[in-house]
mmCIF file of C-alpha atoms in Angstrom:
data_model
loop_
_atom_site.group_PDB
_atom_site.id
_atom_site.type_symbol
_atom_site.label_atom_id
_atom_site.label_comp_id
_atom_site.label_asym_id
_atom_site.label_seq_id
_atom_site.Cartn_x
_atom_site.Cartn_y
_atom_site.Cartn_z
ATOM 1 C CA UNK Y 1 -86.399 17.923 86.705
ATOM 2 C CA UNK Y 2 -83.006 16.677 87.241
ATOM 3 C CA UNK Y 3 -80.394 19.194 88.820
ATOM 4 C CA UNK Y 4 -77.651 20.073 86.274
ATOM 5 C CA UNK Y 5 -74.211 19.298 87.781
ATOM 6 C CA UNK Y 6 -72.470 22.945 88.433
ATOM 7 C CA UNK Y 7 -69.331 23.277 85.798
ATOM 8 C CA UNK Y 8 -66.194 21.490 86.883
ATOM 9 C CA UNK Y 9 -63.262 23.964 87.793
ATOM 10 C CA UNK Y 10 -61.341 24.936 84.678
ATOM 11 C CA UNK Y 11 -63.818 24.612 82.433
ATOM 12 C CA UNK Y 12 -65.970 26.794 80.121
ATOM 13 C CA UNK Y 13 -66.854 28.887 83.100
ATOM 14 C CA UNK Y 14 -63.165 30.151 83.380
ATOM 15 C CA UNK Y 15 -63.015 30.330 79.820
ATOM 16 C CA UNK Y 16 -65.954 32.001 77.712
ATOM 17 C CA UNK Y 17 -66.432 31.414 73.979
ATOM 18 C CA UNK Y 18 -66.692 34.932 73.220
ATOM 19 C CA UNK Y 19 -63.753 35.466 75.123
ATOM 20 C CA UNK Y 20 -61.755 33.103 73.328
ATOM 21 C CA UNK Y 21 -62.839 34.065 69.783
ATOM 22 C CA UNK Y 22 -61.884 37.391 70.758
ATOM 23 C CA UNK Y 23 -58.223 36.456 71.817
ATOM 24 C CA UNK Y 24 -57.742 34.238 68.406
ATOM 25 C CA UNK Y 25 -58.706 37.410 66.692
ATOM 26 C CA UNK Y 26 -56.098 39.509 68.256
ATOM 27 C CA UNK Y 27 -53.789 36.685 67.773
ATOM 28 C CA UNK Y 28 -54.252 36.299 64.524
ATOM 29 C CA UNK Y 29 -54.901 40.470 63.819
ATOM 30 C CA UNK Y 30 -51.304 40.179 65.180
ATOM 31 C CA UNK Y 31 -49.913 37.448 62.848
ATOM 32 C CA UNK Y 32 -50.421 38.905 59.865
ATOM 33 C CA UNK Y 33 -49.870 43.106 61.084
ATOM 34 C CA UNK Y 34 -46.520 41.925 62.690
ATOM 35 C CA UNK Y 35 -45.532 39.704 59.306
ATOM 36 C CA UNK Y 36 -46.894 42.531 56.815
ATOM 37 C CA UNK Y 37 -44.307 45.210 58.829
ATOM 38 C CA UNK Y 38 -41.456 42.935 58.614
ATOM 39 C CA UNK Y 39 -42.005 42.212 54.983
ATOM 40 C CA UNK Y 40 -42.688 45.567 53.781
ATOM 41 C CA UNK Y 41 -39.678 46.430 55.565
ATOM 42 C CA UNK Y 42 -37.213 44.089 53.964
ATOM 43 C CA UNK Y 43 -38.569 44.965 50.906
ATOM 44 C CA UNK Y 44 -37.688 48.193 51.174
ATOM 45 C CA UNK Y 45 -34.128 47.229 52.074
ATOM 46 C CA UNK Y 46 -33.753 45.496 49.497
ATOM 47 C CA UNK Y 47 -35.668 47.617 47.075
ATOM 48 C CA UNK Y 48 -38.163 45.228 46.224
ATOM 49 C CA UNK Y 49 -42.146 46.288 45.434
ATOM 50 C CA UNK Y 50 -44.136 45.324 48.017
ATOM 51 C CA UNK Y 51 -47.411 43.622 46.905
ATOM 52 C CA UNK Y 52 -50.113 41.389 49.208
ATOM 53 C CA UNK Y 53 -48.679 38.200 47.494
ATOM 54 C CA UNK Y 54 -45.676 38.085 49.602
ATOM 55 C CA UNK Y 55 -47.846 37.904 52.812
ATOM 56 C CA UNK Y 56 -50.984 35.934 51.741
ATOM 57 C CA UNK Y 57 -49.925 33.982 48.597
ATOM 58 C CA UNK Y 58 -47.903 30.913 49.557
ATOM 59 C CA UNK Y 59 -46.301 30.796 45.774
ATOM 60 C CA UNK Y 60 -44.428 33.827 46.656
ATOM 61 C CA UNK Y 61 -42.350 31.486 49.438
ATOM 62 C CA UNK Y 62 -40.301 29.518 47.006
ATOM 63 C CA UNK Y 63 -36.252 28.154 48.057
ATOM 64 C CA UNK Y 64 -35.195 28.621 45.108
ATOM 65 C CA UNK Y 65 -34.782 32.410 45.403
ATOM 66 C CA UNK Y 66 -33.387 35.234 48.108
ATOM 67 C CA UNK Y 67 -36.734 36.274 48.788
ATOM 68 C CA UNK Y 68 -38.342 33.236 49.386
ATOM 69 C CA UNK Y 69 -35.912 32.319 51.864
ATOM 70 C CA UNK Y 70 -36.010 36.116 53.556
ATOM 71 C CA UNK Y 71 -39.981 35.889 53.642
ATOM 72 C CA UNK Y 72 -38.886 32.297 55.597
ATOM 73 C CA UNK Y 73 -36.830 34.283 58.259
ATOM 74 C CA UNK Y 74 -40.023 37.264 58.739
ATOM 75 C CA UNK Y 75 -42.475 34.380 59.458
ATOM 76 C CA UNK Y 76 -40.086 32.641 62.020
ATOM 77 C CA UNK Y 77 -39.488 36.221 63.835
ATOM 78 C CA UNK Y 78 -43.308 36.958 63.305
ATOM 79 C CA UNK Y 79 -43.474 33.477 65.598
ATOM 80 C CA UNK Y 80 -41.434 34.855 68.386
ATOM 81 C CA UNK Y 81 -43.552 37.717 68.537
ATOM 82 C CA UNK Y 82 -46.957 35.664 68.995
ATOM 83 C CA UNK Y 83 -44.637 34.207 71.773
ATOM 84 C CA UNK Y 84 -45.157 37.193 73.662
ATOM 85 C CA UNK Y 85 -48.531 37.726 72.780
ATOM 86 C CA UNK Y 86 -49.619 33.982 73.784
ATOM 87 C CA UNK Y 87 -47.440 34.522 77.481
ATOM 88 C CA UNK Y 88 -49.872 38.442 77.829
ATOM 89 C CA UNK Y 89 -53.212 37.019 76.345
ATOM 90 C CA UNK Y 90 -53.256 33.007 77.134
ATOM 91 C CA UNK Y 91 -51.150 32.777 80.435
ATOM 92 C CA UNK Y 92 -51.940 29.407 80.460
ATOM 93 C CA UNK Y 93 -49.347 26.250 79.352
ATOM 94 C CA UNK Y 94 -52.370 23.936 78.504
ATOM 95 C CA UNK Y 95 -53.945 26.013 76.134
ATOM 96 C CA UNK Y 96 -50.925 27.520 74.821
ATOM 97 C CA UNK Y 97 -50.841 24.580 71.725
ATOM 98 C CA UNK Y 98 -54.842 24.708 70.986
ATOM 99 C CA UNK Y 99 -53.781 28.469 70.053
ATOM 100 C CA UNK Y 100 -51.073 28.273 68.176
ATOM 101 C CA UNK Y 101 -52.468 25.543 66.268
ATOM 102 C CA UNK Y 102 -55.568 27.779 65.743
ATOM 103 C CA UNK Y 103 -53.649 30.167 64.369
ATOM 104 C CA UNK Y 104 -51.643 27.891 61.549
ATOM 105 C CA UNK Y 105 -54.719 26.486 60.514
ATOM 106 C CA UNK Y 106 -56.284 29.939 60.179
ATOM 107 C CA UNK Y 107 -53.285 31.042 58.264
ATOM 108 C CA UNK Y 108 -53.710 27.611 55.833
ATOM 109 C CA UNK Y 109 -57.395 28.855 54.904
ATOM 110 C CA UNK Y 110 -56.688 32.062 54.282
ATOM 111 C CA UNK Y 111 -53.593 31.170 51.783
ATOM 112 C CA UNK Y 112 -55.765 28.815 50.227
ATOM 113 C CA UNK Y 113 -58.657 31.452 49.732
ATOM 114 C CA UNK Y 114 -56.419 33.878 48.151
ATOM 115 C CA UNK Y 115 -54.240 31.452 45.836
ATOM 116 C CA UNK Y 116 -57.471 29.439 45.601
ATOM 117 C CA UNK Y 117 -55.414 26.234 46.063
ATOM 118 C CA UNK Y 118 -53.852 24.323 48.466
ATOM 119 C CA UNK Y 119 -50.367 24.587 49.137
ATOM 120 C CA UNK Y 120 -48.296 22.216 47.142
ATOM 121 C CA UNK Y 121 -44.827 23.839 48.104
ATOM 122 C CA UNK Y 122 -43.024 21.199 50.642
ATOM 123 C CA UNK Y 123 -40.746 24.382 51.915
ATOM 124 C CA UNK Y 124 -43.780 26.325 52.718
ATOM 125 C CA UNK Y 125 -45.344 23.325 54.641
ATOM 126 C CA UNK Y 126 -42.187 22.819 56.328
ATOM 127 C CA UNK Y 127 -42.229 26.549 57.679
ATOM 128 C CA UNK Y 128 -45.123 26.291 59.174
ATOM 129 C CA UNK Y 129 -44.030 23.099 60.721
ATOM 130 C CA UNK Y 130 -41.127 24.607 62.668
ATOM 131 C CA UNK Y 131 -43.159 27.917 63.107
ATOM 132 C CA UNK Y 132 -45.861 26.021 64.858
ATOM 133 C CA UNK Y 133 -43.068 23.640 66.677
ATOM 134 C CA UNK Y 134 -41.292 26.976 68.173
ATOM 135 C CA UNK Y 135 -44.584 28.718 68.748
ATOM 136 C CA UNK Y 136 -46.049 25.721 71.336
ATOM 137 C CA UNK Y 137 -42.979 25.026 72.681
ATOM 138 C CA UNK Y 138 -41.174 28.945 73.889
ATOM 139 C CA UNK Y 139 -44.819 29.599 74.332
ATOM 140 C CA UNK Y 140 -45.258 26.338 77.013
ATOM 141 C CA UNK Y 141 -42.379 27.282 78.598
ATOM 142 C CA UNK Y 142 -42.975 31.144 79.010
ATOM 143 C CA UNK Y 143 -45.959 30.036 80.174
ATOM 144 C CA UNK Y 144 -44.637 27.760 82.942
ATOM 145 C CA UNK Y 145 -41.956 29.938 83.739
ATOM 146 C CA UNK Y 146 -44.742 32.713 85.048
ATOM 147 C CA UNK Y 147 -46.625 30.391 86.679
ATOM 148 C CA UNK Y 148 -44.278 29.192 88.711
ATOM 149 C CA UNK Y 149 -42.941 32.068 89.804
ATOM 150 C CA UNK Y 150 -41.867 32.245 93.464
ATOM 151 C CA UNK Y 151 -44.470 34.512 95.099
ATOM 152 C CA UNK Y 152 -43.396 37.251 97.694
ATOM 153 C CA UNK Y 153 -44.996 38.049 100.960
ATOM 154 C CA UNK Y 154 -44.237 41.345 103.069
ATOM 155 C CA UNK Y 155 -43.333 40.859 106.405
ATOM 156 C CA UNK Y 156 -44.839 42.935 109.288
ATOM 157 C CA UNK Y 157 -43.306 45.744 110.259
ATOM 158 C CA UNK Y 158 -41.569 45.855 113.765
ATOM 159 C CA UNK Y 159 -43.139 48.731 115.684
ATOM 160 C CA UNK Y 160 -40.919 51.745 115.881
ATOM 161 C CA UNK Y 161 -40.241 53.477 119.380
ATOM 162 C CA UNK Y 162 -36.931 52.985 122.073
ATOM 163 C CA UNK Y 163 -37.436 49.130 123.920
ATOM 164 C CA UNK Y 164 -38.864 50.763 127.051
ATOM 165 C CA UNK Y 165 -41.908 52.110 125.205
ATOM 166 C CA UNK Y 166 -42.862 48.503 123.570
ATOM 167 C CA UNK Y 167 -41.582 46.912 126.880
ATOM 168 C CA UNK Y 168 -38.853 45.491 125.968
ATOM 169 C CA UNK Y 169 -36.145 45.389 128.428
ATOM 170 C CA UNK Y 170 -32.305 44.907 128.390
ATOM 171 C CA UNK Y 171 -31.566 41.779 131.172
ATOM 172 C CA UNK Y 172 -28.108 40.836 132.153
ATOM 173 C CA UNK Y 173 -25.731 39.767 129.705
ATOM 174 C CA UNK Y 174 -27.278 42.264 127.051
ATOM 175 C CA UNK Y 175 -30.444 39.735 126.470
ATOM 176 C CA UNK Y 176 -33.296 41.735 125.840
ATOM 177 C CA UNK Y 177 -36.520 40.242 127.958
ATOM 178 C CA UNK Y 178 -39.935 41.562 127.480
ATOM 179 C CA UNK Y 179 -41.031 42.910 130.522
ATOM 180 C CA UNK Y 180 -43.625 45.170 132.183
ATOM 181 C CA UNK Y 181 -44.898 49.135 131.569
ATOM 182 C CA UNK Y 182 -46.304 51.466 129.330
ATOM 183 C CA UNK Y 183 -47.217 51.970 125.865
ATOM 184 C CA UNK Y 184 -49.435 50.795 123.136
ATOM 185 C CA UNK Y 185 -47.819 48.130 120.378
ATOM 186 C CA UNK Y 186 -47.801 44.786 119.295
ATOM 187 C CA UNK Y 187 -47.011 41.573 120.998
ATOM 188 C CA UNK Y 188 -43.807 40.190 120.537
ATOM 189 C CA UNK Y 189 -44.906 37.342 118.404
ATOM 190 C CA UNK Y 190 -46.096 40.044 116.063
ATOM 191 C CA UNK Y 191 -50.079 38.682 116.575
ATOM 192 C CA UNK Y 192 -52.495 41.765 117.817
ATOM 193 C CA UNK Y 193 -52.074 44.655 119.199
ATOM 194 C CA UNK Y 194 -52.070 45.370 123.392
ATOM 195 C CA UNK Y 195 -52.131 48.023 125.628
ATOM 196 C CA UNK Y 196 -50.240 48.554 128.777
ATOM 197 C CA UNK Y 197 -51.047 49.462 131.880
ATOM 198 C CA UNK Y 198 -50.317 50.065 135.084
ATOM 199 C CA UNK Y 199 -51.724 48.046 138.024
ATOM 200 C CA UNK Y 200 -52.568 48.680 141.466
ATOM 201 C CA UNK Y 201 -50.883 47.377 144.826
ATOM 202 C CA UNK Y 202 -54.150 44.783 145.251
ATOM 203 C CA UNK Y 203 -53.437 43.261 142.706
ATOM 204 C CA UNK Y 204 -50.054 42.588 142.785
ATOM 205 C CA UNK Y 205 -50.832 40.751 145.862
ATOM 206 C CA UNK Y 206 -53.328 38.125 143.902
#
């Protein structure tokens, strides 16, 4: 039997299907709890009744009236939101667009299901236009911006103690030289660790 080539880096293997039906379904869990708060909460402002039309029905988003155009402005904030969510759940620029996408489309069949029609309303095509446009592109970005963060190292810490106990000496003209005796520390490149001793006349003489 021929051997099967091992996955190439970055593919399914990093990636699981049931992992990413799982983050589309918080994603889009997301969408819709995030756009059902903000319009239940303008309509209380403005003393509306809130019914499931405004979120799912795309009739409800008409220009012609103030609440179309406020139910406009809670879908573009909902967008900014899934912002954050793509940068804590996706992480990752490439995929950031097959998400987003995901989720418009999603949105399209479930407005569809519930009106039982496709949408015919050009401003309610164009907001999901410019929603998708700022979701790929703040959420590329974000994206980029954490992966190419700087990253930070510690350095190693100097080894405490007065310069006579790590053998470090004070030579004319204040220079400090490293010479001979005692004590247990590290080198003075910083590389291992060394112990001191003292030697014997014999071998001085060698």
């Amino acid at each position: 039997m021929p051997r099967r080539r091992p996955p190439r880096a970055g593919a399914l293997a990093d990636l699981p299907p049931l992992k990413i039906l799982s983050q589309i379904a918080m994603l889009q869990a997301a969408w819709y709890v995030v756009a059902t708060a903000m319009i239940l909460f303008t309509s209380l402002v403005a003393g509306k009744a809130f019914s499931v039309d405004l979120v799912l029905s795309w009739r409800s988003l008409r220009g012609d009236t103030t609440v179309g155009w406020t139910l406009g402005l809670c879908w573009l904030l909902d967008s900014l939101v899934l912002v954050i969510l793509l940068l804590l759940l996706v992480s990752r620029s490439k995929l950031v667009p097959d998400f987003a996408l995901t989720v418009h489309f999603l949105h399209l069949l479930v407005t569809s299901l519930y009106a039982r029609a496709l949408p015919t309303n050009l401003l309610w095509w164009g907001l999901q236009a410019c929603s998708a446009a700022l979701m790929v592109s703040l959420g590329i970005w974000a994206c980029r911006w954490r992966e190419l963060r700087p990253m930070s190292f510690g350095k190693a810490k100097e080894t405490p103690g007065l310069p006579e106990e790590r053998g470090e000496v004070e030579g004319e003209g204040g220079a400090s030289i490293w010479g001979r005796g005692r004590g247990r520390g590290r080198g003075r490149d910083g590389a291992g660790e060394y112990e001191m001793v003292g030697m014997k006349e014999g071998d001085e003489s060698v």
